[in-house]
Amino acid sequence: MSDLEKFREEARTWLEQNAPESIIGVRFSELDGNWGGRKAEYSNPDMKIWLERMADKGWTAPTWPTEYGGGGLSAQEAKALNQEMAALRIPPALVGFGLTMIGPTLLRFGTEEQKQEHIPRIVRGEIRWCQGYSEPGAGSDLASLQTRAVREGDEFVINGTKVWTSYADKADWIFCLVRTDPDVKKQEGITFLLIDMETTGVSVSPILLISGKSPFCETHFQDVSVPVRNVISEINAGWTVAKALLGHERTMIADTFGASSGRGQKRSRSVMAEHAIRYLGEREGEIADPVFRDEVARNEMDTRAFGLTVQRAKDAAKAGHQPGPESSMFKIYGTEINMRRNELSVRIAGPQALGWDGPGFDEEEIAVTRDWLRSRGNSIEGGTSEVQLNIIAKHVLGLPD
Amino acid sequence: MEMVLTEDQELIAKTAQDFVNEKSPIARMRALRDEGDPMGYSRALWKEMAELGWVGIALPESVGGAGMGMADLAVVVEALGRSLAPEPFVSCVGLAAAAVVELGTAEQQESWLAPVASGDQAMAWAHLEPETRYNPTAISTEARQDGEGFVLNGRKVQVLDGFGAESFVVVARSHGSSGELDGVSLFWVPADADGVSVERQTLLDSRNAAIVQFDHVKVPHASVLGEAGQSGEALERIIDRGTVVLCAEMLGGMSEAFRLTVDYLKEREQFGTRIGTFQGLKHRAARVFMEIELARSCVMAAVRAVDEGNEEASKLVSLAKARCSDAYILAANEGVQMFGGVGMTDEYDIGLYMKRARASELTLGDANHHRKRWSGLSNY
C-alpha cells in the first residue's frame, strides 16, 4: 500500500471515530458554517467538540506547518482528507477568512512573532477575521484608498472608513490597508496592518442591500491606536501583500462557485433540472420546455467546465507549477456562472419569483429572488470583472498599456 | 483523473511541436490547397508520423501500435491542429481504426490495423448520409444477408479523408429503419472491391472528403465487425473516440488562431498607438483566453474519461465538443474582426482558421446537439 493510501485509511478511521454523530450529513451553506471567534455561535453544541478535535490534529488547516498548529499534510494528503470527509458527509470543522485569506498571507509575509501570535489562534477558530480593503471612495481603484495612519512613536493612529467589510459585526480582528504616505505614487504609500476590533475608536454599522439582509458593514476608525508591530511586511509595502492576498481571495471565490459542479449526477437530476421540472413540467422524461431545457444544460455545462478548470489548476499546482494571474479568470468566470444560474432560476420560476415576503410564495421562491439580487454583486465584489479582464490582458496576454 | 500532462506527454508534445514547426507549417496546408492536391494531405508525411509512432500511439501493441491512450494521442493531434495539418487522424485513427479496436477480432485487428499503424494505408469512416446530420443511427445504407456474408447498397457522403483511402469501415443497416439502434452493422470494405465508387468532394476547409457509393458490394462473413445488427451501442462509443480526437485538433487550432490575434494586437498601429492598448479589444481578447482555457480543461477531462472507461465519458465528450465548437468559432470570429480588413483576405492565415473552425464545429455535432445530448444523459 502506498503512503498516501495508508494515510487515507488512517484518516478515514480517525474521522469515523471522532466526528460526532449529530453533525454527519449537516449541510453547511456558506452562512451557517462554523466561523469560530470570540463571539462564536454553535447551532449544534457538537460542532464545538468537532472543532476542538479537528484543531487538536491541526486538520482545520491541514497543509499549514505543525509548529503553528497546522496539520503539516502534503497537498495530496489534504486532498485525500477532504475526499474522505466528503464521502462520510462530514462538514468542515471551521471556515472563514482566517483560513482562506489572512492565514496564508501571514505564513508568507509575517514575522516569526506574528505567526506565533496569530496562526495557532486561526487554526483553533479562536479569532474570527474580516477584511478592510474597500473604501467609499476606493472601489475598483483600490490603491486610491484614504484611511490615514499617522505614526506616533510605537503606534499608528488610524482615521477613516472601510466599506463592504463582510461580517465586521462578528469579527474579532481586521486586516486593513491604510495610507502611511500620501506624497508618493498611490501604490507605494500603503501599509498592511492588523487591528483588534475591540480597540477604542472602532465602530461598525451594517449595510442594507437590494436583496434585503446582508453580511456587509461599514467600519469606522476614529483615532484608533495600533502598535507598529502589527504591520505585515514593511511600512509602505502593503500593496504587494494586498495583491498576494487578493489571489487567495479569488481562489476562494472560485472554490465557492466551482463547488457545485454537479459531479457524478449520472442518474439523479441536478437541482436546476428539478427546479425546471417543478415549474415547467415534464414530457417523456424531459423538461417540457425545450428552450429552458437547453438553458439548463448550458448552465450545467458551463459550471462543469469551470469546475474542471479549477481542478486542473489545483493539479498543476500540486505538480509544482506556480499559479499565476490566471486566478483572475476564476474570479470572472465563477461569479458570472453563478449570476447566470440565479437569473435562470428566477426566469424558470416565472411569476412565482416576484414575491418579496408574505403569502402566496414559499420559502424557496423568496430565496430564489433574494439570491438573484444578491448575486448581482458577485461580479463587483473582490475586484470587478472589468478589473480582472484588465489583469488578464496585461499580465497573461502581455497586451500593451 | 489527474488533469495535468505527464512528463512523457510533455515530451511528446514538444516533439510534435518541433515536427510541426519544421515540417508542417501552415504554408504546407495552404500549398496543398492551392495545388488542388486530390489527397489534400501528404502520404509521405503520414508515413513519417507513423514512423514516429503517432498514428499507432493509441492502437494495440499487437498491431504495431504503442498501446497508449487517447490522452497521449490528443497531445500529438493538438500540435498538428495548430498548423491545420490535414492528415487523417480523426477519420482514420479516431473513428475507423477505433471501430476495429472496439469490435474487431484479434485476427481482424491484425490484418486491417497493422498497415494503418505503419502508415502504409489509410482507412476511412463511411458513416454520414444526407439525412444523418448528428444522429448516428439515422442511416439507411442496406446490408442484405447473402449466405454467410452480406451485400451492401447505399450512398455515403462527406466520407472524411475517403478519397484515396485503401479501405472503409462502413456503417450500414441489416434490419430496422433509419434512427433505430437495432440493426446497426459495421463492415470493413476495401476501396477496390467490386461495386465501390469514390468521388472527391470539395469542402470549405479544403480537407479531403468523398462520396462513396456502394452498389451491390459483396462483403464476406470475415469482414463483418462485431455481430451484424447489434453494433448500435458500440457506434456511440466509437463516435465518442473520434469526437475527442477532433476536439484535440480544435484545441490546437483555436490556440494558434488566438496566438496570431494577440501578436497582431501587439504590433498593429492605428490612431498613433498599438491597437492592443484599446480596452475595447483587451477585454474581448481576455474573454477568448478564458474560453480556450475552459475548452482545454474539458478536452483533458474527456480524453482521460474515455481512456478510463469512466461512466461519465459520453457526457464529458459532449461537454468538450460543445465547448470546443463555441470557443473555436469565437476565437476565429474575434480573430478576423481584430485583424480587420486584412483578416478577410486569403493571404492572411486567420481566415483559414475560421474555415476550419466552422468545418470542425459542424462535424460530429455542434454545441446545440451536444447540449441536447448532455440533457438526455443527465436524465432531463
Tab-separated table of N, CA and C in Angstrom, chain A residues 278-279 349-370:
chain	number	residue	atom	x	y	z
A	278	ARG	N	-40.267	21.329	-11.857
A	278	ARG	CA	-41.317	21.791	-10.935
A	278	ARG	C	-42.163	22.893	-11.589
A	279	TYR	N	-41.524	23.820	-12.287
A	279	TYR	CA	-42.277	24.962	-12.819
A	279	TYR	C	-42.714	24.797	-14.271
A	349	ALA	N	-38.762	30.079	-12.502
A	349	ALA	CA	-39.859	30.187	-11.525
A	349	ALA	C	-40.974	31.103	-12.045
A	350	GLY	N	-40.649	31.973	-12.995
A	350	GLY	CA	-41.681	32.818	-13.603
A	350	GLY	C	-42.311	33.761	-12.597
A	351	PRO	N	-43.632	33.990	-12.687
A	351	PRO	CA	-44.290	34.939	-11.772
A	351	PRO	C	-44.097	34.581	-10.296
A	352	GLN	N	-43.829	33.315	-10.009
A	352	GLN	CA	-43.606	32.923	-8.610
A	352	GLN	C	-42.289	33.472	-8.070
A	353	ALA	N	-41.490	34.065	-8.936
A	353	ALA	CA	-40.237	34.674	-8.477
A	353	ALA	C	-40.445	36.137	-8.129
A	354	LEU	N	-41.692	36.610	-8.193
A	354	LEU	CA	-41.930	38.043	-7.957
A	354	LEU	C	-42.180	38.374	-6.496
A	355	GLY	N	-42.242	37.344	-5.644
A	355	GLY	CA	-42.547	37.608	-4.240
A	355	GLY	C	-41.353	38.157	-3.470
A	356	TRP	N	-41.663	39.049	-2.541
A	356	TRP	CA	-40.629	39.597	-1.651
A	356	TRP	C	-40.795	39.028	-0.251
A	357	ASP	N	-42.068	38.774	0.141
A	357	ASP	CA	-42.377	38.357	1.510
A	357	ASP	C	-43.857	37.979	1.545
A	358	GLY	N	-44.309	37.371	2.645
A	358	GLY	CA	-45.739	37.204	2.868
A	358	GLY	C	-46.370	36.064	2.102
A	359	PRO	N	-47.739	36.084	2.008
A	359	PRO	CA	-48.476	34.928	1.482
A	359	PRO	C	-48.314	34.748	-0.032
A	360	GLY	N	-48.525	33.509	-0.487
A	360	GLY	CA	-48.513	33.235	-1.914
A	360	GLY	C	-47.178	32.766	-2.453
A	361	PHE	N	-46.157	32.825	-1.613
A	361	PHE	CA	-44.819	32.403	-2.060
A	361	PHE	C	-44.183	31.548	-0.973
A	362	ASP	N	-43.584	30.432	-1.398
A	362	ASP	CA	-42.941	29.623	-0.362
A	362	ASP	C	-41.515	30.120	-0.110
A	363	GLU	N	-40.896	29.530	0.901
A	363	GLU	CA	-39.567	29.978	1.338
A	363	GLU	C	-38.542	29.906	0.207
A	364	GLU	N	-38.645	28.805	-0.554
A	364	GLU	CA	-37.688	28.594	-1.644
A	364	GLU	C	-37.832	29.681	-2.700
A	365	GLU	N	-39.084	30.060	-2.984
A	365	GLU	CA	-39.319	31.089	-4.002
A	365	GLU	C	-38.772	32.446	-3.569
A	366	ILE	N	-38.965	32.754	-2.294
A	366	ILE	CA	-38.411	34.010	-1.773
A	366	ILE	C	-36.884	33.970	-1.882
A	367	ALA	N	-36.328	32.791	-1.564
A	367	ALA	CA	-34.862	32.667	-1.610
A	367	ALA	C	-34.335	32.813	-3.034
A	368	VAL	N	-35.063	32.247	-4.001
A	368	VAL	CA	-34.652	32.365	-5.407
A	368	VAL	C	-34.494	33.838	-5.774
A	369	THR	N	-35.459	34.634	-5.378
A	369	THR	CA	-35.456	36.057	-5.717
A	369	THR	C	-34.351	36.805	-4.985
A	370	ARG	N	-34.253	36.541	-3.677
A	370	ARG	CA	-33.225	37.237	-2.878
A	370	ARG	C	-31.820	36.846	-3.339
